[in-house]
PDB file of C-alpha atoms in Angstrom:
ATOM      1  CA  GLU F   1     167.804 -95.778 132.245  1.00  0.00           C
ATOM      2  CA  PHE F   2     166.226 -93.779 135.169  1.00  0.00           C
ATOM      3  CA  VAL F   3     169.276 -92.411 136.332  1.00  0.00           C
ATOM      4  CA  SER F   4     170.390 -91.340 133.369  1.00  0.00           C
ATOM      5  CA  MET F   5     166.659 -89.785 132.469  1.00  0.00           C
ATOM      6  CA  TYR F   6     166.406 -88.493 136.212  1.00  0.00           C
ATOM      7  CA  PRO F   7     168.204 -85.000 135.436  1.00  0.00           C
ATOM      8  CA  LEU F   8     165.975 -83.976 132.845  1.00  0.00           C
ATOM      9  CA  TYR F   9     162.596 -84.033 135.132  1.00  0.00           C
ATOM     10  CA  LYS F  10     163.797 -83.719 138.541  1.00  0.00           C
ATOM     11  CA  ASP F  11     163.132 -80.126 138.723  1.00  0.00           C
ATOM     12  CA  ALA F  12     159.633 -80.295 137.725  1.00  0.00           C
ATOM     13  CA  LEU F  13     158.925 -83.446 139.454  1.00  0.00           C
ATOM     14  CA  ASN F  14     160.752 -81.912 143.224  1.00  0.00           C
ATOM     15  CA  ASN F  15     158.319 -78.831 142.422  1.00  0.00           C
ATOM     16  CA  LEU F  16     154.986 -81.060 142.135  1.00  0.00           C
ATOM     17  CA  VAL F  17     155.818 -82.744 145.080  1.00  0.00           C
ATOM     18  CA  VAL F  18     156.414 -79.908 147.734  1.00  0.00           C
ATOM     19  CA  ASN F  19     154.175 -77.668 145.972  1.00  0.00           C
ATOM     20  CA  ASP F  20     151.488 -79.616 144.323  1.00  0.00           C
ATOM     21  CA  LEU F  21     151.304 -82.370 146.670  1.00  0.00           C
ATOM     22  CA  GLY F  22     152.302 -80.730 149.742  1.00  0.00           C
ATOM     23  CA  ILE F  23     155.110 -83.606 150.888  1.00  0.00           C
ATOM     24  CA  ASN F  24     156.920 -82.952 153.571  1.00  0.00           C
ATOM     25  CA  ARG F  25     158.586 -86.093 154.662  1.00  0.00           C
ATOM     26  CA  VAL F  26     161.156 -87.866 152.631  1.00  0.00           C
ATOM     27  CA  ARG F  27     162.595 -91.525 153.296  1.00  0.00           C
ATOM     28  CA  LEU F  28     166.621 -91.228 152.602  1.00  0.00           C
ATOM     29  CA  GLN F  29     167.476 -95.244 152.447  1.00  0.00           C
ATOM     30  CA  ILE F  30     170.814 -96.538 153.585  1.00  0.00           C
ATOM     31  CA  VAL F  31     171.540-100.231 152.662  1.00  0.00           C
ATOM     32  CA  SER F  32     173.461-102.495 155.148  1.00  0.00           C
ATOM     33  CA  GLY F  33     176.525-102.486 152.301  1.00  0.00           C
ATOM     34  CA  VAL F  34     177.473 -98.764 153.070  1.00  0.00           C
ATOM     35  CA  GLU F  35     179.756-100.402 155.592  1.00  0.00           C
ATOM     36  CA  ASN F  36     182.585-101.746 153.077  1.00  0.00           C
ATOM     37  CA  THR F  37     185.547-100.766 152.120  1.00  0.00           C
ATOM     38  CA  VAL F  38     184.656-101.142 148.484  1.00  0.00           C
ATOM     39  CA  ASP F  39     182.043 -98.732 146.849  1.00  0.00           C
ATOM     40  CA  PHE F  40     179.611-100.736 144.733  1.00  0.00           C
ATOM     41  CA  TYR F  41     177.402 -97.401 144.205  1.00  0.00           C
ATOM     42  CA  THR F  42     179.965 -95.647 142.347  1.00  0.00           C
ATOM     43  CA  LEU F  43     181.248 -98.909 140.631  1.00  0.00           C
ATOM     44  CA  TRP F  44     177.948 -99.453 139.248  1.00  0.00           C
ATOM     45  CA  MET F  45     178.036 -95.441 138.206  1.00  0.00           C
ATOM     46  CA  ASN F  46     181.367 -95.682 136.821  1.00  0.00           C
ATOM     47  CA  GLY F  47     180.246 -98.537 134.536  1.00  0.00           C
ATOM     48  CA  GLN F  48     182.408-100.831 136.145  1.00  0.00           C
ATOM     49  CA  PHE F  49     179.610-102.850 137.153  1.00  0.00           C
ATOM     50  CA  THR F  50     175.857-103.453 136.063  1.00  0.00           C
ATOM     51  CA  ARG F  51     173.091-102.681 138.012  1.00  0.00           C
ATOM     52  CA  GLN F  52     172.371-106.192 138.389  1.00  0.00           C
ATOM     53  CA  ASP F  53     176.142-106.451 139.918  1.00  0.00           C
ATOM     54  CA  TYR F  54     175.559-103.557 142.177  1.00  0.00           C
ATOM     55  CA  LYS F  55     172.267-105.312 143.416  1.00  0.00           C
ATOM     56  CA  ASN F  56     174.154-108.601 144.584  1.00  0.00           C
ATOM     57  CA  PHE F  57     176.251-106.781 146.668  1.00  0.00           C
ATOM     58  CA  ARG F  58     174.659-103.597 148.089  1.00  0.00           C
ATOM     59  CA  TYR F  59     173.467-105.670 151.031  1.00  0.00           C
ATOM     60  CA  ASN F  60     177.089-107.050 151.927  1.00  0.00           C
ATOM     61  CA  PRO F  61     178.174-105.398 155.031  1.00  0.00           C
ATOM     62  CA  VAL F  62     182.198-105.759 156.212  1.00  0.00           C
ATOM     63  CA  ASN F  63     182.977-103.947 159.486  1.00  0.00           C
ATOM     64  CA  ASP F  64     185.087-101.376 159.720  1.00  0.00           C
ATOM     65  CA  ASN F  65     186.873-102.848 162.343  1.00  0.00           C
ATOM     66  CA  ASN F  66     186.615-105.205 165.935  1.00  0.00           C
ATOM     67  CA  ASP F  67     185.818-102.183 168.248  1.00  0.00           C
ATOM     68  CA  PRO F  68     182.140-100.748 167.519  1.00  0.00           C
ATOM     69  CA  ASN F  69     183.436 -97.622 169.531  1.00  0.00           C
ATOM     70  CA  SER F  70     186.080 -96.844 167.323  1.00  0.00           C
ATOM     71  CA  ILE F  71     184.720 -95.935 163.734  1.00  0.00           C
ATOM     72  CA  ASN F  72     187.064 -96.199 160.977  1.00  0.00           C
ATOM     73  CA  LEU F  73     186.013 -93.951 157.988  1.00  0.00           C
ATOM     74  CA  ALA F  74     187.888 -95.903 155.509  1.00  0.00           C
ATOM     75  CA  GLY F  75     185.131 -98.647 156.002  1.00  0.00           C
ATOM     76  CA  PHE F  76     182.222 -96.958 155.034  1.00  0.00           C
ATOM     77  CA  THR F  77     181.122 -95.522 151.588  1.00  0.00           C
ATOM     78  CA  PHE F  78     178.575 -92.494 151.491  1.00  0.00           C
ATOM     79  CA  SER F  79     178.677 -92.360 147.881  1.00  0.00           C
ATOM     80  CA  GLU F  80     174.633 -93.133 146.970  1.00  0.00           C
ATOM     81  CA  LEU F  81     173.502 -91.279 150.514  1.00  0.00           C
ATOM     82  CA  ASP F  82     175.188 -88.560 149.634  1.00  0.00           C
ATOM     83  CA  ALA F  83     173.693 -88.923 145.792  1.00  0.00           C
ATOM     84  CA  ASP F  84     170.177 -89.522 146.816  1.00  0.00           C
ATOM     85  CA  ILE F  85     170.635 -85.888 149.329  1.00  0.00           C
ATOM     86  CA  ASN F  86     172.148 -84.079 146.609  1.00  0.00           C
ATOM     87  CA  GLU F  87     169.496 -85.034 143.925  1.00  0.00           C
ATOM     88  CA  VAL F  88     166.374 -85.615 145.948  1.00  0.00           C
ATOM     89  CA  VAL F  89     166.809 -83.858 149.921  1.00  0.00           C
ATOM     90  CA  LEU F  90     168.207 -80.617 148.947  1.00  0.00           C
ATOM     91  CA  PRO F  91     165.886 -79.429 146.187  1.00  0.00           C
ATOM     92  CA  MET F  92     162.884 -80.225 148.721  1.00  0.00           C
ATOM     93  CA  ARG F  93     164.532 -79.268 151.547  1.00  0.00           C
ATOM     94  CA  GLN F  94     165.163 -75.378 149.482  1.00  0.00           C
ATOM     95  CA  LEU F  95     161.695 -75.673 147.992  1.00  0.00           C
ATOM     96  CA  LEU F  96     160.441 -76.117 151.561  1.00  0.00           C
ATOM     97  CA  ALA F  97     162.183 -73.485 152.638  1.00  0.00           C
ATOM     98  CA  ALA F  98     160.819 -70.849 150.569  1.00  0.00           C
ATOM     99  CA  ARG F  99     157.091 -72.224 151.936  1.00  0.00           C
ATOM    100  CA  GLY F 100     158.568 -71.567 155.795  1.00  0.00           C
ATOM    101  CA  GLU F 101     158.526 -75.282 156.145  1.00  0.00           C
ATOM    102  CA  THR F 102     160.993 -77.603 157.076  1.00  0.00           C
ATOM    103  CA  LEU F 103     161.602 -81.300 155.545  1.00  0.00           C
ATOM    104  CA  TYR F 104     161.517 -84.354 157.789  1.00  0.00           C
ATOM    105  CA  ILE F 105     164.007 -86.828 156.962  1.00  0.00           C
ATOM    106  CA  ASN F 106     163.391 -90.534 157.590  1.00  0.00           C
ATOM    107  CA  LEU F 107     166.816 -92.448 157.565  1.00  0.00           C
ATOM    108  CA  ASN F 108     165.441 -95.999 156.397  1.00  0.00           C
ATOM    109  CA  TYR F 109     168.001 -98.848 157.103  1.00  0.00           C
ATOM    110  CA  VAL F 110     167.642-101.754 154.182  1.00  0.00           C
ATOM    111  CA  ASP F 111     168.853-105.168 153.972  1.00  0.00           C
ATOM    112  CA  PHE F 112     167.180-107.890 152.078  1.00  0.00           C
ATOM    113  CA  ALA F 113     170.345-110.205 151.580  1.00  0.00           C
ATOM    114  CA  GLY F 114     172.099-112.638 154.407  1.00  0.00           C
ATOM    115  CA  SER F 115     175.809-111.623 154.947  1.00  0.00           C
ATOM    116  CA  SER F 116     178.335-113.517 156.819  1.00  0.00           C
ATOM    117  CA  TRP F 117     178.316-110.475 159.105  1.00  0.00           C
ATOM    118  CA  GLU F 118     175.076-108.501 159.890  1.00  0.00           C
ATOM    119  CA  HIS F 119     174.427-105.890 161.546  1.00  0.00           C
ATOM    120  CA  TYR F 120     171.131-107.015 163.826  1.00  0.00           C
ATOM    121  CA  ASN F 121     173.708-109.614 165.200  1.00  0.00           C
ATOM    122  CA  PHE F 122     175.849-106.880 166.362  1.00  0.00           C
ATOM    123  CA  PRO F 123     173.728-103.967 168.021  1.00  0.00           C
ATOM    124  CA  ASP F 124     176.648-101.694 168.985  1.00  0.00           C
ATOM    125  CA  GLU F 125     177.542-102.010 165.640  1.00  0.00           C
ATOM    126  CA  TYR F 126     174.485-100.743 164.368  1.00  0.00           C
ATOM    127  CA  ALA F 127     174.574 -97.750 166.465  1.00  0.00           C
ATOM    128  CA  GLU F 128     178.287 -97.012 165.258  1.00  0.00           C
ATOM    129  CA  LEU F 129     177.242 -97.175 161.583  1.00  0.00           C
ATOM    130  CA  MET F 130     174.202 -94.631 162.315  1.00  0.00           C
ATOM    131  CA  LEU F 131     177.024 -92.772 164.364  1.00  0.00           C
ATOM    132  CA  ALA F 132     179.183 -92.527 161.447  1.00  0.00           C
ATOM    133  CA  THR F 133     175.804 -91.410 158.898  1.00  0.00           C
ATOM    134  CA  PHE F 134     174.807 -88.734 161.112  1.00  0.00           C
ATOM    135  CA  GLN F 135     178.341 -87.165 161.891  1.00  0.00           C
ATOM    136  CA  HIS F 136     179.106 -87.327 157.951  1.00  0.00           C
ATOM    137  CA  MET F 137     175.517 -85.807 157.062  1.00  0.00           C
ATOM    138  CA  GLU F 138     176.134 -82.961 159.701  1.00  0.00           C
ATOM    139  CA  SER F 139     179.825 -82.714 158.199  1.00  0.00           C
ATOM    140  CA  LYS F 140     179.018 -82.270 154.613  1.00  0.00           C
ATOM    141  CA  TYR F 141     175.593 -80.894 154.635  1.00  0.00           C
ATOM    142  CA  GLY F 142     175.234 -79.129 158.089  1.00  0.00           C
ATOM    143  CA  PHE F 143     172.126 -81.141 159.192  1.00  0.00           C
ATOM    144  CA  VAL F 144     171.257 -84.812 160.315  1.00  0.00           C
ATOM    145  CA  PRO F 145     168.093 -87.201 159.796  1.00  0.00           C
ATOM    146  CA  ASP F 146     165.359 -86.185 161.785  1.00  0.00           C
ATOM    147  CA  GLY F 147     164.663 -90.451 162.330  1.00  0.00           C
ATOM    148  CA  ILE F 148     165.502 -93.519 161.812  1.00  0.00           C
ATOM    149  CA  GLU F 149     163.279 -96.030 160.368  1.00  0.00           C
ATOM    150  CA  ILE F 150     165.316 -99.299 161.993  1.00  0.00           C
ATOM    151  CA  ILE F 151     164.901-101.742 159.189  1.00  0.00           C
ATOM    152  CA  LEU F 152     162.853-101.711 155.991  1.00  0.00           C
ATOM    153  CA  GLU F 153     160.255-104.290 156.076  1.00  0.00           C
ATOM    154  CA  ALA F 154     161.593-106.209 158.995  1.00  0.00           C
ATOM    155  CA  ASP F 155     159.589-109.490 158.224  1.00  0.00           C
ATOM    156  CA  LEU F 156     160.683-109.783 155.118  1.00  0.00           C
ATOM    157  CA  ALA F 157     164.888-108.900 155.559  1.00  0.00           C
ATOM    158  CA  SER F 158     166.896-111.316 156.444  1.00  0.00           C
ATOM    159  CA  GLY F 159     167.224-112.506 160.031  1.00  0.00           C
ATOM    160  CA  TRP F 160     165.668-109.416 161.920  1.00  0.00           C
ATOM    161  CA  SER F 161     163.115-110.213 164.790  1.00  0.00           C
ATOM    162  CA  GLY F 162     161.524-108.348 167.192  1.00  0.00           C
ATOM    163  CA  THR F 163     163.919-108.813 169.872  1.00  0.00           C
ATOM    164  CA  GLN F 164     166.556-107.732 167.572  1.00  0.00           C
ATOM    165  CA  ILE F 165     165.180-104.835 166.328  1.00  0.00           C
ATOM    166  CA  GLY F 166     164.574-103.907 170.034  1.00  0.00           C
ATOM    167  CA  GLN F 167     168.543-104.407 171.040  1.00  0.00           C
ATOM    168  CA  VAL F 168     169.405-102.372 167.963  1.00  0.00           C
ATOM    169  CA  ILE F 169     167.538 -99.331 169.230  1.00  0.00           C
ATOM    170  CA  ALA F 170     168.281 -99.485 172.716  1.00  0.00           C
ATOM    171  CA  ALA F 171     171.670 -99.698 171.564  1.00  0.00           C
ATOM    172  CA  THR F 172     171.181 -96.894 168.712  1.00  0.00           C
ATOM    173  CA  SER F 173     169.270 -94.889 171.133  1.00  0.00           C
ATOM    174  CA  THR F 174     172.135 -94.300 173.796  1.00  0.00           C
ATOM    175  CA  ARG F 175     174.910 -94.185 171.481  1.00  0.00           C
ATOM    176  CA  LEU F 176     173.698 -91.171 169.694  1.00  0.00           C
ATOM    177  CA  ALA F 177     172.481 -89.514 172.704  1.00  0.00           C
ATOM    178  CA  ALA F 178     175.683 -89.826 173.764  1.00  0.00           C
ATOM    179  CA  ASN F 179     176.733 -87.668 170.780  1.00  0.00           C
ATOM    180  CA  GLY F 180     174.260 -84.920 170.807  1.00  0.00           C
ATOM    181  CA  TYR F 181     171.595 -86.913 168.751  1.00  0.00           C
ATOM    182  CA  TYR F 182     168.251 -87.497 169.645  1.00  0.00           C
ATOM    183  CA  PRO F 183     166.282 -88.468 166.125  1.00  0.00           C
ATOM    184  CA  ASP F 184     162.993 -90.506 166.373  1.00  0.00           C
ATOM    185  CA  PHE F 185     163.042 -94.113 166.302  1.00  0.00           C
ATOM    186  CA  ILE F 186     160.498 -95.647 164.315  1.00  0.00           C
ATOM    187  CA  ALA F 187     159.401 -99.513 164.028  1.00  0.00           C
ATOM    188  CA  PRO F 188     158.918-102.037 163.183  1.00  0.00           C
ATOM    189  CA  SER F 189     157.932-100.991 159.396  1.00  0.00           C
ATOM    190  CA  THR F 190     156.612-104.720 158.400  1.00  0.00           C
ATOM    191  CA  THR F 191     155.185-105.381 155.356  1.00  0.00           C
ATOM    192  CA  SER F 192     151.736-106.708 157.283  1.00  0.00           C
ATOM    193  CA  MET F 193     149.997-104.813 159.338  1.00  0.00           C
ATOM    194  CA  SER F 194     149.074-107.849 161.686  1.00  0.00           C
ATOM    195  CA  ASN F 195     152.850-108.321 161.872  1.00  0.00           C
ATOM    196  CA  ALA F 196     153.631-105.276 163.160  1.00  0.00           C
ATOM    197  CA  VAL F 197     151.724-106.508 166.371  1.00  0.00           C
ATOM    198  CA  PRO F 198     153.941-109.493 167.472  1.00  0.00           C
ATOM    199  CA  TYR F 199     157.105-107.590 166.353  1.00  0.00           C
ATOM    200  CA  PHE F 200     156.452-104.927 168.846  1.00  0.00           C
ATOM    201  CA  ASP F 201     155.383-107.087 171.331  1.00  0.00           C
ATOM    202  CA  GLN F 202     158.945-108.079 171.141  1.00  0.00           C
ATOM    203  CA  ILE F 203     160.496-105.204 170.780  1.00  0.00           C
ATOM    204  CA  ILE F 204     159.487-103.486 174.102  1.00  0.00           C
ATOM    205  CA  GLN F 205     160.641-106.515 176.118  1.00  0.00           C
ATOM    206  CA  VAL F 206     163.859-104.822 175.465  1.00  0.00           C
ATOM    207  CA  PRO F 207     165.110-102.742 178.037  1.00  0.00           C
ATOM    208  CA  GLY F 208     165.439 -98.977 176.947  1.00  0.00           C
ATOM    209  CA  ALA F 209     163.632 -99.976 173.459  1.00  0.00           C
ATOM    210  CA  LEU F 210     159.895 -98.574 174.190  1.00  0.00           C
ATOM    211  CA  GLN F 211     160.686 -95.233 176.078  1.00  0.00           C
ATOM    212  CA  ALA F 212     162.780 -94.534 172.403  1.00  0.00           C
ATOM    213  CA  ILE F 213     160.073 -95.512 170.118  1.00  0.00           C
ATOM    214  CA  ASP F 214     158.705 -92.294 168.692  1.00  0.00           C
ATOM    215  CA  GLN F 215     156.280 -94.257 165.415  1.00  0.00           C
ATOM    216  CA  ILE F 216     155.115 -97.398 164.964  1.00  0.00           C
ATOM    217  CA  SER F 217     155.180 -98.268 161.617  1.00  0.00           C
ATOM    218  CA  TYR F 218     153.869-100.829 159.099  1.00  0.00           C
ATOM    219  CA  HIS F 219     152.920-101.388 155.705  1.00  0.00           C
ATOM    220  CA  ARG F 220     149.237-102.231 154.165  1.00  0.00           C
ATOM    221  CA  TYR F 221     150.282-104.591 151.827  1.00  0.00           C
ATOM    222  CA  GLY F 222     148.116-107.143 154.089  1.00  0.00           C
ATOM    223  CA  GLY F 223     147.154-108.180 157.312  1.00  0.00           C
ATOM    224  CA  ALA F 224     144.491-106.579 159.627  1.00  0.00           C
TER     225      ALA F 224
END
């Protein structure tokens, strides 16, 4: 329902967000299942999937190939990312540009279900996903994210440890820099303030992770 109703109020909403509240930062979600040959989001939008079907498959990544250094674009589906950019990011960018301001885009990876193949076990594959995403956005829209929030709610997401976040940060910062991209890196994004400390302590034990981190993040659902 929210998808069908959004066009009726999106212009007013985006105007209030930018010009009334003064918000100049947006979280652009990318789900783990974007690495898959099946475009589950489009199936949902076309009525071939129910919303629940989509929710069941959106965190189901399938490796594009066995070489993290060779991107097979047929193994990635960016339809949901594009929809979010077209409906939210572009309007906010335009409204902020009219004020002489710039929108900060925080690309936030989300993975709330386990599958037979996971990016956290293959840091170079995570890095490949991010490179494919940056190249897609630059080619299609002419801009890229300002930052990468490595994993949403690491202490709730399936399988993510501080060590794995550190390994992903090290691999991704190196891969993106080699291709001319230098985003901020944001972690650990735990639901609990208290959990941010042990996660961060694990992250910085990984060589190359500490110097790449720009922002320490956590949610205020609990902890101290």
